[in-house]
């Protein structure tokens, strides 16, 4: 199997363009906080022959595939099995940091992982299959109120209460252990008029995946840690795929790029100057051509920033 054929990196050229100024010097270090199958990292290592890469991922299958893909670069590459909220342990003084959030192509394409509502599989959804709670366990153990909360919060699902009630009623008769069973239940619980607006399972599956992997909590810790770890002059680029993620990135970048000088202060003191400069105007989207070529790029939102100074 040609590893280049199983994963097409999203917004690759734009990510290279944004991070290139921070990687132009010998000995620069790029941290790929969401290594996946290594598509972005491979391109950076080819484009910048003197950089070193530290690749982080919680998915052992992804690390194995990326390790094979990046083997030709030898000791320029260090791979770490970890969740990216531990980035502060691995990225101190980094020249550039890249995040490509959300579920990976590998996880979506492997039916037995349970991420895709279009493929019947065990309801697992763990990005790291060596530990943690599965989606099936959540569906079996959470109360109706807890299920409603995660569907509302992480899926922004308007029928959260209805779906939670149907799940609790169904599991009393038989446990929900396969994605196909859950999809059938959600379709049955959804009024026909609502079904015409989109697949009933999409938001529920997103919410379960986020809950299983603590994605938003991890991200809320990881972004500030990554920004702190960057060297002055370093750059960070983050690709997100849903509004909850993008909102966290937007808020973190806005706070770091704002002056902290008290209102009315005639002169801004150095310690009040912004720590970062935002490099993108709002969230950048993929071009129509890339969306047509790579459907995974359709929902992407890209933001980037440059570190101007350390915290006083």
mmCIF file of C-alpha atoms in Angstrom:
data_model
loop_
_atom_site.group_PDB
_atom_site.id
_atom_site.type_symbol
_atom_site.label_atom_id
_atom_site.label_comp_id
_atom_site.label_asym_id
_atom_site.label_seq_id
_atom_site.Cartn_x
_atom_site.Cartn_y
_atom_site.Cartn_z
ATOM 1 C CA UNK A 1 0.000 0.000 0.000
ATOM 2 C CA UNK A 2 1.280 3.453 -0.912
ATOM 3 C CA UNK A 3 0.978 5.526 2.277
ATOM 4 C CA UNK A 4 0.657 8.700 0.228
ATOM 5 C CA UNK A 5 -2.586 7.351 -1.207
ATOM 6 C CA UNK A 6 -4.388 6.668 2.085
ATOM 7 C CA UNK A 7 -4.298 10.198 3.453
ATOM 8 C CA UNK A 8 -4.405 13.576 1.700
ATOM 9 C CA UNK A 9 -3.242 16.359 4.050
ATOM 10 C CA UNK A 10 -5.666 19.269 4.380
ATOM 11 C CA UNK A 11 -4.503 22.826 3.506
ATOM 12 C CA UNK A 12 -0.937 21.557 3.190
ATOM 13 C CA UNK A 13 0.473 24.391 1.060
ATOM 14 C CA UNK A 14 -1.094 27.066 3.256
ATOM 15 C CA UNK A 15 0.239 25.447 6.437
ATOM 16 C CA UNK A 16 3.725 25.360 4.948
ATOM 17 C CA UNK A 17 3.421 29.004 3.896
ATOM 18 C CA UNK A 18 2.322 30.110 7.369
ATOM 19 C CA UNK A 19 4.962 28.165 9.306
ATOM 20 C CA UNK A 20 7.875 28.532 6.863
ATOM 21 C CA UNK A 21 9.350 31.750 8.351
ATOM 22 C CA UNK A 22 9.769 29.987 11.708
ATOM 23 C CA UNK A 23 11.454 26.965 10.125
ATOM 24 C CA UNK A 24 13.968 28.711 7.905
ATOM 25 C CA UNK A 25 16.949 28.394 10.281
ATOM 26 C CA UNK A 26 19.135 25.352 10.892
ATOM 27 C CA UNK A 27 18.056 23.267 13.847
ATOM 28 C CA UNK A 28 14.443 24.448 13.775
ATOM 29 C CA UNK A 29 12.002 22.111 15.503
ATOM 30 C CA UNK A 30 8.485 21.420 14.258
ATOM 31 C CA UNK A 31 6.046 19.778 16.653
ATOM 32 C CA UNK A 32 3.179 18.007 14.910
ATOM 33 C CA UNK A 33 0.781 17.711 17.828
ATOM 34 C CA UNK A 34 -1.664 15.519 15.907
ATOM 35 C CA UNK A 35 0.638 13.392 13.781
ATOM 36 C CA UNK A 36 -1.969 11.060 12.315
ATOM 37 C CA UNK A 37 -0.522 9.192 9.368
ATOM 38 C CA UNK A 38 2.249 11.762 8.929
ATOM 39 C CA UNK A 39 1.163 13.459 5.720
ATOM 40 C CA UNK A 40 1.797 17.019 6.873
ATOM 41 C CA UNK A 41 5.004 16.046 8.660
ATOM 42 C CA UNK A 42 6.415 14.250 5.637
ATOM 43 C CA UNK A 43 5.877 17.335 3.480
ATOM 44 C CA UNK A 44 7.552 19.620 6.013
ATOM 45 C CA UNK A 45 10.563 17.301 6.375
ATOM 46 C CA UNK A 46 10.987 17.240 2.589
ATOM 47 C CA UNK A 47 10.558 20.994 2.219
ATOM 48 C CA UNK A 48 12.905 21.929 5.103
ATOM 49 C CA UNK A 49 15.859 19.489 5.064
ATOM 50 C CA UNK A 50 17.455 20.758 8.300
ATOM 51 C CA UNK A 51 14.430 20.733 10.614
ATOM 52 C CA UNK A 52 13.723 18.143 13.286
ATOM 53 C CA UNK A 53 10.238 16.790 13.884
ATOM 54 C CA UNK A 54 8.555 15.765 17.111
ATOM 55 C CA UNK A 55 5.319 13.958 16.285
ATOM 56 C CA UNK A 56 2.656 13.333 18.939
ATOM 57 C CA UNK A 57 -0.360 11.042 18.706
ATOM 58 C CA UNK A 58 -2.559 9.043 21.068
ATOM 59 C CA UNK A 59 -3.441 6.495 18.373
ATOM 60 C CA UNK A 60 -0.958 3.609 18.278
ATOM 61 C CA UNK A 61 -2.079 2.553 14.783
ATOM 62 C CA UNK A 62 -1.404 6.064 13.494
ATOM 63 C CA UNK A 63 2.039 6.109 15.115
ATOM 64 C CA UNK A 64 2.906 2.787 13.494
ATOM 65 C CA UNK A 65 1.864 3.988 10.024
ATOM 66 C CA UNK A 66 3.548 7.380 10.446
ATOM 67 C CA UNK A 67 6.695 5.673 11.683
ATOM 68 C CA UNK A 68 6.868 3.663 8.478
ATOM 69 C CA UNK A 69 6.128 6.714 6.346
ATOM 70 C CA UNK A 70 8.743 8.886 8.048
ATOM 71 C CA UNK A 71 11.437 6.222 8.439
ATOM 72 C CA UNK A 72 13.517 7.626 5.527
ATOM 73 C CA UNK A 73 14.157 10.780 7.585
ATOM 74 C CA UNK A 74 15.994 8.809 10.260
ATOM 75 C CA UNK A 75 16.992 10.572 13.445
ATOM 76 C CA UNK A 76 15.376 13.839 12.346
ATOM 77 C CA UNK A 77 12.112 12.313 13.590
ATOM 78 C CA UNK A 78 10.979 11.581 17.141
ATOM 79 C CA UNK A 79 7.530 10.041 17.664
ATOM 80 C CA UNK A 80 5.744 10.097 21.014
ATOM 81 C CA UNK A 81 2.658 8.174 22.142
ATOM 82 C CA UNK A 82 0.782 10.802 24.122
ATOM 83 C CA UNK A 83 -2.315 12.973 24.215
ATOM 84 C CA UNK A 84 -1.581 16.463 22.951
ATOM 85 C CA UNK A 85 -2.508 18.220 26.194
ATOM 86 C CA UNK A 86 0.942 17.009 27.330
ATOM 87 C CA UNK A 87 2.556 19.060 24.571
ATOM 88 C CA UNK A 88 4.326 21.240 27.136
ATOM 89 C CA UNK A 89 6.538 18.256 28.016
ATOM 90 C CA UNK A 90 7.703 17.832 24.429
ATOM 91 C CA UNK A 91 7.620 21.236 22.743
ATOM 92 C CA UNK A 92 9.667 23.617 24.879
ATOM 93 C CA UNK A 93 11.459 26.040 22.582
ATOM 94 C CA UNK A 94 9.749 24.714 19.470
ATOM 95 C CA UNK A 95 10.045 26.776 16.309
ATOM 96 C CA UNK A 96 6.604 25.825 14.994
ATOM 97 C CA UNK A 97 3.613 23.794 16.157
ATOM 98 C CA UNK A 98 0.893 22.293 13.981
ATOM 99 C CA UNK A 99 -2.494 20.957 15.096
ATOM 100 C CA UNK A 100 -4.838 19.100 12.733
ATOM 101 C CA UNK A 101 -7.786 18.402 15.019
ATOM 102 C CA UNK A 102 -10.708 16.013 14.948
ATOM 103 C CA UNK A 103 -10.996 12.427 13.840
ATOM 104 C CA UNK A 104 -8.361 11.222 11.372
ATOM 105 C CA UNK A 105 -8.848 9.575 8.004
ATOM 106 C CA UNK A 106 -7.419 6.383 9.489
ATOM 107 C CA UNK A 107 -9.993 6.329 12.258
ATOM 108 C CA UNK A 108 -12.877 7.054 9.894
ATOM 109 C CA UNK A 109 -11.773 4.528 7.292
ATOM 110 C CA UNK A 110 -11.216 1.614 9.694
ATOM 111 C CA UNK A 111 -14.738 0.311 10.195
ATOM 112 C CA UNK A 112 -13.988 -1.531 13.448
ATOM 113 C CA UNK A 113 -13.189 1.714 15.276
ATOM 114 C CA UNK A 114 -16.861 2.779 15.335
ATOM 115 C CA UNK A 115 -16.330 6.439 14.406
ATOM 116 C CA UNK A 116 -18.389 6.454 11.205
ATOM 117 C CA UNK A 117 -22.159 6.230 11.392
ATOM 118 C CA UNK A 118 -22.208 4.939 7.807
ATOM 119 C CA UNK A 119 -20.320 1.758 8.768
ATOM 120 C CA UNK A 120 -21.606 -0.851 11.204
ATOM 121 C CA UNK A 121 -18.974 -1.589 13.842
ATOM 122 C CA UNK A 122 -18.493 -1.980 17.589
ATOM 123 C CA UNK A 123 -19.199 1.319 19.367
ATOM 124 C CA UNK A 124 -15.650 2.042 20.472
ATOM 125 C CA UNK A 125 -14.596 5.550 19.271
ATOM 126 C CA UNK A 126 -11.425 5.655 21.383
ATOM 127 C CA UNK A 127 -8.545 7.360 19.608
ATOM 128 C CA UNK A 128 -6.211 5.488 21.967
ATOM 129 C CA UNK A 129 -7.503 1.928 22.062
ATOM 130 C CA UNK A 130 -5.142 0.983 24.871
ATOM 131 C CA UNK A 131 -7.232 2.725 27.536
ATOM 132 C CA UNK A 132 -10.350 4.699 28.361
ATOM 133 C CA UNK A 133 -14.131 4.377 28.154
ATOM 134 C CA UNK A 134 -15.857 3.293 24.947
ATOM 135 C CA UNK A 135 -18.943 4.841 23.385
ATOM 136 C CA UNK A 136 -20.864 1.643 24.192
ATOM 137 C CA UNK A 137 -20.036 2.051 27.878
ATOM 138 C CA UNK A 138 -21.245 5.666 27.836
ATOM 139 C CA UNK A 139 -24.512 4.653 26.207
ATOM 140 C CA UNK A 140 -24.949 1.912 28.813
ATOM 141 C CA UNK A 141 -23.962 3.831 31.927
ATOM 142 C CA UNK A 142 -24.811 7.525 31.527
ATOM 143 C CA UNK A 143 -28.120 8.756 32.852
ATOM 144 C CA UNK A 144 -30.698 10.245 30.529
ATOM 145 C CA UNK A 145 -29.714 13.712 31.742
ATOM 146 C CA UNK A 146 -26.010 13.081 31.129
ATOM 147 C CA UNK A 147 -26.675 11.817 27.610
ATOM 148 C CA UNK A 148 -28.847 14.837 26.852
ATOM 149 C CA UNK A 149 -26.106 17.142 28.129
ATOM 150 C CA UNK A 150 -23.360 15.737 25.922
ATOM 151 C CA UNK A 151 -25.614 15.654 22.846
ATOM 152 C CA UNK A 152 -26.527 19.313 23.448
ATOM 153 C CA UNK A 153 -23.055 20.528 24.372
ATOM 154 C CA UNK A 154 -20.842 18.572 22.006
ATOM 155 C CA UNK A 155 -23.261 17.907 19.161
ATOM 156 C CA UNK A 156 -25.402 21.049 19.389
ATOM 157 C CA UNK A 157 -28.254 18.622 18.783
ATOM 158 C CA UNK A 158 -31.779 20.073 18.982
ATOM 159 C CA UNK A 159 -33.329 16.640 19.606
ATOM 160 C CA UNK A 160 -30.883 15.785 22.401
ATOM 161 C CA UNK A 161 -33.575 15.103 24.979
ATOM 162 C CA UNK A 162 -35.596 12.913 22.623
ATOM 163 C CA UNK A 163 -32.552 10.889 21.591
ATOM 164 C CA UNK A 164 -31.450 10.426 25.206
ATOM 165 C CA UNK A 165 -34.892 9.157 26.166
ATOM 166 C CA UNK A 166 -35.015 6.672 23.280
ATOM 167 C CA UNK A 167 -31.537 5.367 24.165
ATOM 168 C CA UNK A 168 -32.440 4.786 27.812
ATOM 169 C CA UNK A 169 -35.647 3.002 26.826
ATOM 170 C CA UNK A 170 -33.843 0.842 24.242
ATOM 171 C CA UNK A 171 -30.963 -0.199 26.489
ATOM 172 C CA UNK A 172 -33.391 -1.491 29.099
ATOM 173 C CA UNK A 173 -34.281 -4.187 26.565
ATOM 174 C CA UNK A 174 -30.903 -4.736 24.918
ATOM 175 C CA UNK A 175 -27.501 -2.978 25.163
ATOM 176 C CA UNK A 176 -26.390 -0.754 22.300
ATOM 177 C CA UNK A 177 -23.024 -2.160 21.308
ATOM 178 C CA UNK A 178 -22.825 -1.566 17.555
ATOM 179 C CA UNK A 179 -22.975 1.633 15.541
ATOM 180 C CA UNK A 180 -25.636 0.190 13.253
ATOM 181 C CA UNK A 181 -27.958 -0.386 16.212
ATOM 182 C CA UNK A 182 -27.517 3.191 17.371
ATOM 183 C CA UNK A 183 -28.085 4.579 13.882
ATOM 184 C CA UNK A 184 -31.301 2.560 13.499
ATOM 185 C CA UNK A 185 -32.549 3.860 16.851
ATOM 186 C CA UNK A 186 -31.757 7.476 16.002
ATOM 187 C CA UNK A 187 -33.450 7.217 12.609
ATOM 188 C CA UNK A 188 -36.538 5.761 14.250
ATOM 189 C CA UNK A 189 -36.551 8.567 16.829
ATOM 190 C CA UNK A 190 -36.263 11.352 14.229
ATOM 191 C CA UNK A 191 -39.315 12.946 12.601
ATOM 192 C CA UNK A 192 -39.291 12.591 8.821
ATOM 193 C CA UNK A 193 -39.146 16.357 8.277
ATOM 194 C CA UNK A 194 -35.971 16.591 10.368
ATOM 195 C CA UNK A 195 -34.349 13.673 8.542
ATOM 196 C CA UNK A 196 -34.521 15.626 5.302
ATOM 197 C CA UNK A 197 -32.200 18.249 6.854
ATOM 198 C CA UNK A 198 -29.341 15.776 7.349
ATOM 199 C CA UNK A 199 -28.470 12.375 8.762
ATOM 200 C CA UNK A 200 -29.901 11.991 12.291
ATOM 201 C CA UNK A 201 -26.750 10.300 13.606
ATOM 202 C CA UNK A 202 -24.186 12.911 12.587
ATOM 203 C CA UNK A 203 -24.311 15.159 15.656
ATOM 204 C CA UNK A 204 -24.823 12.342 18.147
ATOM 205 C CA UNK A 205 -21.780 10.467 16.838
ATOM 206 C CA UNK A 206 -19.742 13.679 17.026
ATOM 207 C CA UNK A 207 -20.850 14.253 20.615
ATOM 208 C CA UNK A 208 -20.043 10.688 21.666
ATOM 209 C CA UNK A 209 -16.593 10.868 20.054
ATOM 210 C CA UNK A 210 -15.798 14.136 21.822
ATOM 211 C CA UNK A 211 -16.959 12.721 25.159
ATOM 212 C CA UNK A 212 -15.063 9.433 24.763
ATOM 213 C CA UNK A 213 -11.795 11.243 24.010
ATOM 214 C CA UNK A 214 -12.341 14.348 26.201
ATOM 215 C CA UNK A 215 -11.468 16.319 23.090
ATOM 216 C CA UNK A 216 -12.568 19.797 24.117
ATOM 217 C CA UNK A 217 -11.085 19.547 27.613
ATOM 218 C CA UNK A 218 -7.822 18.299 26.143
ATOM 219 C CA UNK A 219 -7.822 21.092 23.553
ATOM 220 C CA UNK A 220 -8.560 23.781 26.148
ATOM 221 C CA UNK A 221 -5.413 22.722 28.015
ATOM 222 C CA UNK A 222 -3.273 22.036 24.965
ATOM 223 C CA UNK A 223 -3.493 25.331 23.096
ATOM 224 C CA UNK A 224 -2.269 27.584 25.938
ATOM 225 C CA UNK A 225 0.475 25.052 26.732
ATOM 226 C CA UNK A 226 1.581 25.011 23.107
ATOM 227 C CA UNK A 227 1.628 28.809 22.918
ATOM 228 C CA UNK A 228 3.693 28.998 26.094
ATOM 229 C CA UNK A 229 6.142 26.375 24.787
ATOM 230 C CA UNK A 230 6.871 28.162 21.493
ATOM 231 C CA UNK A 231 10.102 30.069 21.134
ATOM 232 C CA UNK A 232 9.853 33.802 20.477
ATOM 233 C CA UNK A 233 9.389 34.160 16.737
ATOM 234 C CA UNK A 234 7.781 30.739 16.642
ATOM 235 C CA UNK A 235 4.490 30.103 14.896
ATOM 236 C CA UNK A 236 1.446 27.957 15.601
ATOM 237 C CA UNK A 237 -1.176 26.809 13.085
ATOM 238 C CA UNK A 238 -4.394 25.042 14.071
ATOM 239 C CA UNK A 239 -6.917 23.349 11.792
ATOM 240 C CA UNK A 240 -10.309 22.611 13.346
ATOM 241 C CA UNK A 241 -13.359 20.955 11.868
ATOM 242 C CA UNK A 242 -16.289 22.041 13.991
ATOM 243 C CA UNK A 243 -17.409 25.243 15.639
ATOM 244 C CA UNK A 244 -16.730 24.210 19.247
ATOM 245 C CA UNK A 245 -13.053 23.603 18.493
ATOM 246 C CA UNK A 246 -12.717 26.751 16.397
ATOM 247 C CA UNK A 247 -14.269 28.875 19.142
ATOM 248 C CA UNK A 248 -11.595 27.741 21.612
ATOM 249 C CA UNK A 249 -8.819 28.565 19.155
ATOM 250 C CA UNK A 250 -10.299 31.956 18.298
ATOM 251 C CA UNK A 251 -10.612 32.906 21.966
ATOM 252 C CA UNK A 252 -7.084 31.769 22.843
ATOM 253 C CA UNK A 253 -5.535 33.678 19.942
ATOM 254 C CA UNK A 254 -7.614 36.788 20.635
ATOM 255 C CA UNK A 255 -6.580 36.874 24.294
ATOM 256 C CA UNK A 256 -2.894 36.386 23.479
ATOM 257 C CA UNK A 257 -2.885 39.047 20.754
ATOM 258 C CA UNK A 258 -4.556 41.758 22.850
ATOM 259 C CA UNK A 259 -2.858 44.417 24.934
ATOM 260 C CA UNK A 260 -3.320 44.020 28.685
ATOM 261 C CA UNK A 261 -2.657 47.690 29.397
ATOM 262 C CA UNK A 262 -5.218 49.263 31.770
ATOM 263 C CA UNK A 263 -7.680 51.615 30.114
ATOM 264 C CA UNK A 264 -6.437 55.196 30.068
ATOM 265 C CA UNK A 265 -2.746 54.330 30.425
ATOM 266 C CA UNK A 266 -0.940 56.928 28.245
ATOM 267 C CA UNK A 267 1.911 54.597 27.258
ATOM 268 C CA UNK A 268 1.763 50.835 26.827
ATOM 269 C CA UNK A 269 4.469 49.250 28.974
ATOM 270 C CA UNK A 270 6.385 46.287 27.497
ATOM 271 C CA UNK A 271 4.788 43.855 29.915
ATOM 272 C CA UNK A 272 1.343 44.827 28.597
ATOM 273 C CA UNK A 273 2.182 44.386 24.918
ATOM 274 C CA UNK A 274 0.494 41.534 23.016
ATOM 275 C CA UNK A 275 2.304 38.197 23.272
ATOM 276 C CA UNK A 276 1.171 37.025 19.834
ATOM 277 C CA UNK A 277 0.318 38.375 16.399
ATOM 278 C CA UNK A 278 -2.526 36.673 14.578
ATOM 279 C CA UNK A 279 -1.471 35.724 11.036
ATOM 280 C CA UNK A 280 -4.829 34.829 9.543
ATOM 281 C CA UNK A 281 -7.805 37.083 8.938
ATOM 282 C CA UNK A 282 -10.514 35.187 10.729
ATOM 283 C CA UNK A 283 -10.660 31.466 10.051
ATOM 284 C CA UNK A 284 -9.351 30.524 6.618
ATOM 285 C CA UNK A 285 -11.234 27.933 4.584
ATOM 286 C CA UNK A 286 -10.146 25.504 1.903
ATOM 287 C CA UNK A 287 -10.615 26.537 -1.718
ATOM 288 C CA UNK A 288 -13.467 25.103 -3.744
ATOM 289 C CA UNK A 289 -10.908 23.138 -5.743
ATOM 290 C CA UNK A 290 -9.440 21.514 -2.640
ATOM 291 C CA UNK A 291 -12.899 20.719 -1.264
ATOM 292 C CA UNK A 292 -13.751 18.950 -4.515
ATOM 293 C CA UNK A 293 -10.448 17.082 -4.488
ATOM 294 C CA UNK A 294 -10.456 16.218 -0.772
ATOM 295 C CA UNK A 295 -13.876 16.137 0.939
ATOM 296 C CA UNK A 296 -12.264 16.144 4.388
ATOM 297 C CA UNK A 297 -11.285 19.771 3.715
ATOM 298 C CA UNK A 298 -14.905 20.926 3.437
ATOM 299 C CA UNK A 299 -15.411 21.913 7.116
ATOM 300 C CA UNK A 300 -11.817 22.949 7.923
ATOM 301 C CA UNK A 301 -11.068 26.273 9.617
ATOM 302 C CA UNK A 302 -7.424 27.376 9.848
ATOM 303 C CA UNK A 303 -5.998 29.934 12.269
ATOM 304 C CA UNK A 304 -2.356 30.815 12.887
ATOM 305 C CA UNK A 305 -0.336 33.128 15.120
ATOM 306 C CA UNK A 306 3.263 34.205 15.758
ATOM 307 C CA UNK A 307 4.835 34.577 19.205
ATOM 308 C CA UNK A 308 6.196 38.069 19.814
ATOM 309 C CA UNK A 309 7.459 37.832 23.376
ATOM 310 C CA UNK A 310 7.570 35.665 26.469
ATOM 311 C CA UNK A 311 5.199 36.212 29.364
ATOM 312 C CA UNK A 312 6.540 38.855 31.723
#
